[in-house]
Amino acid sequence: MEFVSEAWNIVAPAIPQTLILVFVSSAIAVLLGMPLGIILTLTRPEGLRENSKLYSVLDSLVNFFRSVPFIILMLILIPLMRLVVGKAYGTAATIIPLAASAIPFFGRLMEGYLSQIDRGILEAAKSMGSTNSQIVKKVLIPEAMPQIINGITMVIINIIGYSAMAGAIGGGGLGEVAVRYGYSYKRYEILWVAVILIVALVQIIQFVGTYLENKIDKK
């Protein structure tokens, strides 16, 4: 029990760091990824505002950033991290690559969800004189809301995993504690406490996400 108590004293300060990393990064990813997904949906072939050139550029950028491994993305963004927060390590700096990795991921999810909406519903809205902006706000997003909730859940869970990975190179949070104090110093009780907390956080997020998705789903 003494080992567990000592491990908890080391791990506990990393919990709020992980929560900040995860939820701030997730909020940025959703706020920027949602309009990205909407633009992709509108400009894609046979979209409401088809624009092959713009879609091709955005599609290529999304594919590129989704293809870059997270560790490599962190290294690429070190100059930006130093420019924004003045250093390339710690909680605040790590939010930047976490959000950058999740924005194209959520944007692509949004495109998939919105493009699955029955075109008959969209045509009916257009025939009643609705603008593209009104169709997005009153038709596309409400119809896809259960799937969007599921996508947000997936983003948060992915970021939890990435935040643990970022801890291996000074990103802060439970990942750093698990690697620095648990693995490196062979303090396995610390490693396991950190792992259990990460798993528990994922399970809580999944439970809440599934509950909200089922509650919103009217089908």
Coordinates of C-alpha atoms in Angstrom, one line a residue:
M1 CA 0.0 0.0 0.0
E2 CA 2.9 2.4 0.7
F3 CA 4.2 1.8 -2.9
V4 CA 0.7 2.7 -4.2
S5 CA 0.4 5.8 -2.1
E6 CA 3.9 7.0 -3.2
A7 CA 3.0 6.2 -6.8
W8 CA -0.2 8.2 -6.5
N9 CA 1.6 11.2 -5.1
I10 CA 3.8 11.2 -8.3
V11 CA 1.0 10.5 -10.7
A12 CA -1.7 12.8 -9.3
P13 CA -0.2 16.1 -10.5
A14 CA -0.1 14.7 -14.1
I15 CA -3.9 14.2 -14.2
P16 CA -4.9 17.8 -14.7
Q17 CA -2.1 18.2 -17.2
T18 CA -3.6 15.3 -19.2
L19 CA -7.1 16.7 -19.0
I20 CA -5.9 20.1 -20.2
L21 CA -4.0 18.5 -23.1
V22 CA -6.9 16.3 -24.1
F23 CA -9.9 18.7 -23.8
V24 CA -8.2 21.9 -25.1
S25 CA -6.8 20.0 -28.1
S26 CA -10.1 18.3 -28.7
A27 CA -12.0 21.7 -28.6
I28 CA -9.6 23.2 -31.1
A29 CA -9.9 20.2 -33.3
V30 CA -13.7 20.3 -33.3
L31 CA -13.8 24.1 -33.8
L32 CA -11.5 24.0 -36.8
G33 CA -12.2 20.5 -38.1
M34 CA -16.0 21.0 -38.4
P35 CA -15.8 24.0 -40.8
L36 CA -13.1 22.1 -42.7
G37 CA -15.4 19.1 -43.1
I38 CA -18.3 21.3 -44.1
I39 CA -16.2 23.0 -46.8
L40 CA -15.0 19.6 -48.1
T41 CA -18.7 18.4 -48.2
L42 CA -19.9 21.5 -50.1
T43 CA -17.0 21.6 -52.6
R44 CA -16.7 17.9 -53.3
P45 CA -17.9 16.4 -56.7
E46 CA -21.7 16.8 -56.8
G47 CA -21.6 18.9 -53.6
L48 CA -23.9 21.9 -53.1
R49 CA -21.2 24.2 -54.1
E50 CA -18.9 22.1 -56.2
N51 CA -15.4 23.5 -56.6
S52 CA -12.9 20.9 -57.8
K53 CA -9.8 23.0 -57.4
L54 CA -10.5 24.0 -53.8
Y55 CA -11.6 20.5 -52.9
S56 CA -8.5 19.0 -54.5
V57 CA -6.2 21.3 -52.5
L58 CA -8.0 20.7 -49.2
D59 CA -8.3 17.0 -49.8
S60 CA -4.5 16.8 -50.5
L61 CA -3.7 18.7 -47.3
V62 CA -6.0 16.5 -45.2
N63 CA -4.4 13.4 -46.7
F64 CA -0.9 14.7 -46.1
F65 CA -1.4 15.6 -42.4
R66 CA -3.3 12.4 -41.7
S67 CA -0.4 10.4 -43.2
V68 CA 2.3 12.0 -41.0
P69 CA 3.0 9.9 -37.9
F70 CA 2.3 11.9 -34.7
I71 CA 5.9 11.8 -33.4
I72 CA 7.2 13.1 -36.8
L73 CA 4.4 15.8 -36.7
M74 CA 5.6 16.9 -33.3
L75 CA 9.2 17.3 -34.6
I76 CA 8.0 19.2 -37.7
L77 CA 6.0 21.6 -35.6
I78 CA 8.7 22.4 -33.1
P79 CA 9.4 25.8 -34.7
L80 CA 5.7 26.7 -34.4
M81 CA 5.6 25.5 -30.8
R82 CA 8.5 27.7 -29.9
L83 CA 7.0 30.6 -31.8
V84 CA 3.7 30.4 -30.0
V85 CA 4.6 29.3 -26.4
G86 CA 8.4 29.9 -26.4
K87 CA 9.4 26.3 -25.9
A88 CA 8.9 22.9 -27.6
Y89 CA 8.0 20.9 -24.5
G90 CA 5.4 20.9 -21.8
T91 CA 1.6 21.0 -21.7
A92 CA 1.0 24.2 -23.6
A93 CA 3.4 23.4 -26.4
T94 CA 2.1 19.9 -26.9
I95 CA -1.5 21.1 -27.4
I96 CA -0.3 22.5 -30.9
P97 CA 0.7 19.1 -32.5
L98 CA -2.2 17.3 -30.8
A99 CA -4.7 19.7 -32.3
A100 CA -2.9 19.7 -35.6
S101 CA -3.1 15.9 -35.8
A102 CA -6.8 15.9 -34.9
I103 CA -8.1 18.7 -37.1
P104 CA -7.8 16.8 -40.5
F105 CA -9.0 13.6 -38.8
F106 CA -12.2 15.2 -37.6
G107 CA -12.6 17.2 -40.9
R108 CA -12.5 13.9 -42.8
L109 CA -15.0 12.3 -40.4
M110 CA -17.3 15.3 -40.9
E111 CA -17.1 15.1 -44.6
G112 CA -18.1 11.4 -44.4
Y113 CA -21.0 12.0 -42.1
L114 CA -22.4 15.0 -44.0
S115 CA -22.0 13.4 -47.4
Q116 CA -24.2 10.4 -46.3
I117 CA -27.3 12.6 -45.8
D118 CA -30.0 11.7 -48.2
R119 CA -29.8 14.0 -51.2
G120 CA -33.6 14.0 -51.4
I121 CA -33.7 15.9 -48.1
L122 CA -31.2 18.4 -49.5
E123 CA -33.1 18.8 -52.8
A124 CA -36.3 19.4 -50.8
A125 CA -34.6 22.1 -48.7
K126 CA -33.3 23.8 -51.9
S127 CA -36.7 23.7 -53.6
M128 CA -38.1 25.6 -50.6
G129 CA -35.5 28.4 -51.2
S130 CA -33.0 27.5 -48.5
T131 CA -29.5 28.8 -49.0
N132 CA -26.4 26.6 -48.6
S133 CA -25.7 28.2 -45.2
Q134 CA -29.3 27.4 -44.1
I135 CA -29.1 23.8 -45.4
V136 CA -25.8 23.3 -43.5
K137 CA -27.2 24.7 -40.2
K138 CA -30.8 23.3 -40.4
V139 CA -30.4 20.1 -42.3
L140 CA -26.9 18.7 -42.6
I141 CA -25.6 19.2 -39.0
P142 CA -28.9 18.3 -37.3
E143 CA -29.3 15.1 -39.4
A144 CA -25.7 14.0 -38.8
M145 CA -25.5 15.0 -35.1
P146 CA -25.5 11.5 -33.7
Q147 CA -22.6 10.6 -36.0
I148 CA -20.9 13.9 -35.2
I149 CA -21.0 13.0 -31.4
N150 CA -19.5 9.7 -32.3
G151 CA -16.7 11.5 -34.3
I152 CA -16.0 13.8 -31.4
T153 CA -15.7 10.8 -29.1
M154 CA -13.2 9.2 -31.5
V155 CA -11.2 12.4 -31.6
I156 CA -11.0 12.7 -27.9
I157 CA -9.9 9.0 -27.5
N158 CA -7.3 9.4 -30.2
I159 CA -5.9 12.5 -28.6
I160 CA -5.7 10.6 -25.2
G161 CA -3.5 8.1 -27.0
Y162 CA -1.4 10.7 -28.7
S163 CA -1.0 12.7 -25.4
A164 CA 0.4 9.5 -23.8
M165 CA 2.8 9.2 -26.8
A166 CA 3.8 12.9 -26.5
G167 CA 4.7 12.3 -22.9
A168 CA 7.6 10.1 -24.1
I169 CA 9.3 13.3 -25.4
G170 CA 8.5 15.8 -22.7
G171 CA 4.8 16.5 -23.6
G172 CA 3.7 16.3 -19.9
G173 CA 0.8 14.5 -18.4
L174 CA 0.3 10.8 -17.5
G175 CA 2.3 9.7 -20.5
E176 CA 5.4 11.5 -19.4
V177 CA 5.0 10.2 -15.8
A178 CA 4.6 6.6 -17.1
V179 CA 7.8 6.8 -19.2
R180 CA 10.0 9.0 -17.0
Y181 CA 9.2 7.7 -13.6
G182 CA 7.6 4.3 -14.3
Y183 CA 9.6 2.8 -17.2
S184 CA 12.9 4.6 -17.0
Y185 CA 13.3 4.2 -13.2
K186 CA 11.7 0.7 -13.3
R187 CA 9.0 2.0 -10.9
Y188 CA 6.4 -0.3 -12.3
E189 CA 3.8 0.6 -9.7
I190 CA 3.9 4.2 -11.1
L191 CA 3.7 2.8 -14.6
W192 CA 0.6 0.8 -13.8
V193 CA -1.2 3.6 -11.9
A194 CA -0.7 5.9 -14.9
V195 CA -1.8 3.2 -17.4
I196 CA -5.0 2.4 -15.3
L197 CA -5.9 6.1 -15.2
I198 CA -5.4 6.5 -19.0
V199 CA -7.6 3.4 -19.6
A200 CA -10.2 4.7 -17.1
L201 CA -10.3 8.1 -18.9
V202 CA -10.9 6.4 -22.3
Q203 CA -13.7 4.2 -20.9
I204 CA -15.4 7.3 -19.3
I205 CA -15.2 9.2 -22.6
Q206 CA -16.5 6.3 -24.6
F207 CA -19.4 5.8 -22.1
V208 CA -20.4 9.4 -22.2
G209 CA -20.1 9.6 -26.0
T210 CA -22.2 6.5 -26.6
Y211 CA -24.8 7.8 -24.1
L212 CA -25.1 11.2 -25.9
E213 CA -25.1 9.6 -29.3
N214 CA -28.0 7.2 -28.4
K215 CA -29.9 10.0 -26.7
I216 CA -29.7 12.4 -29.7
D217 CA -30.3 9.7 -32.3
K218 CA -34.0 9.9 -33.3
K219 CA -33.9 7.1 -35.8

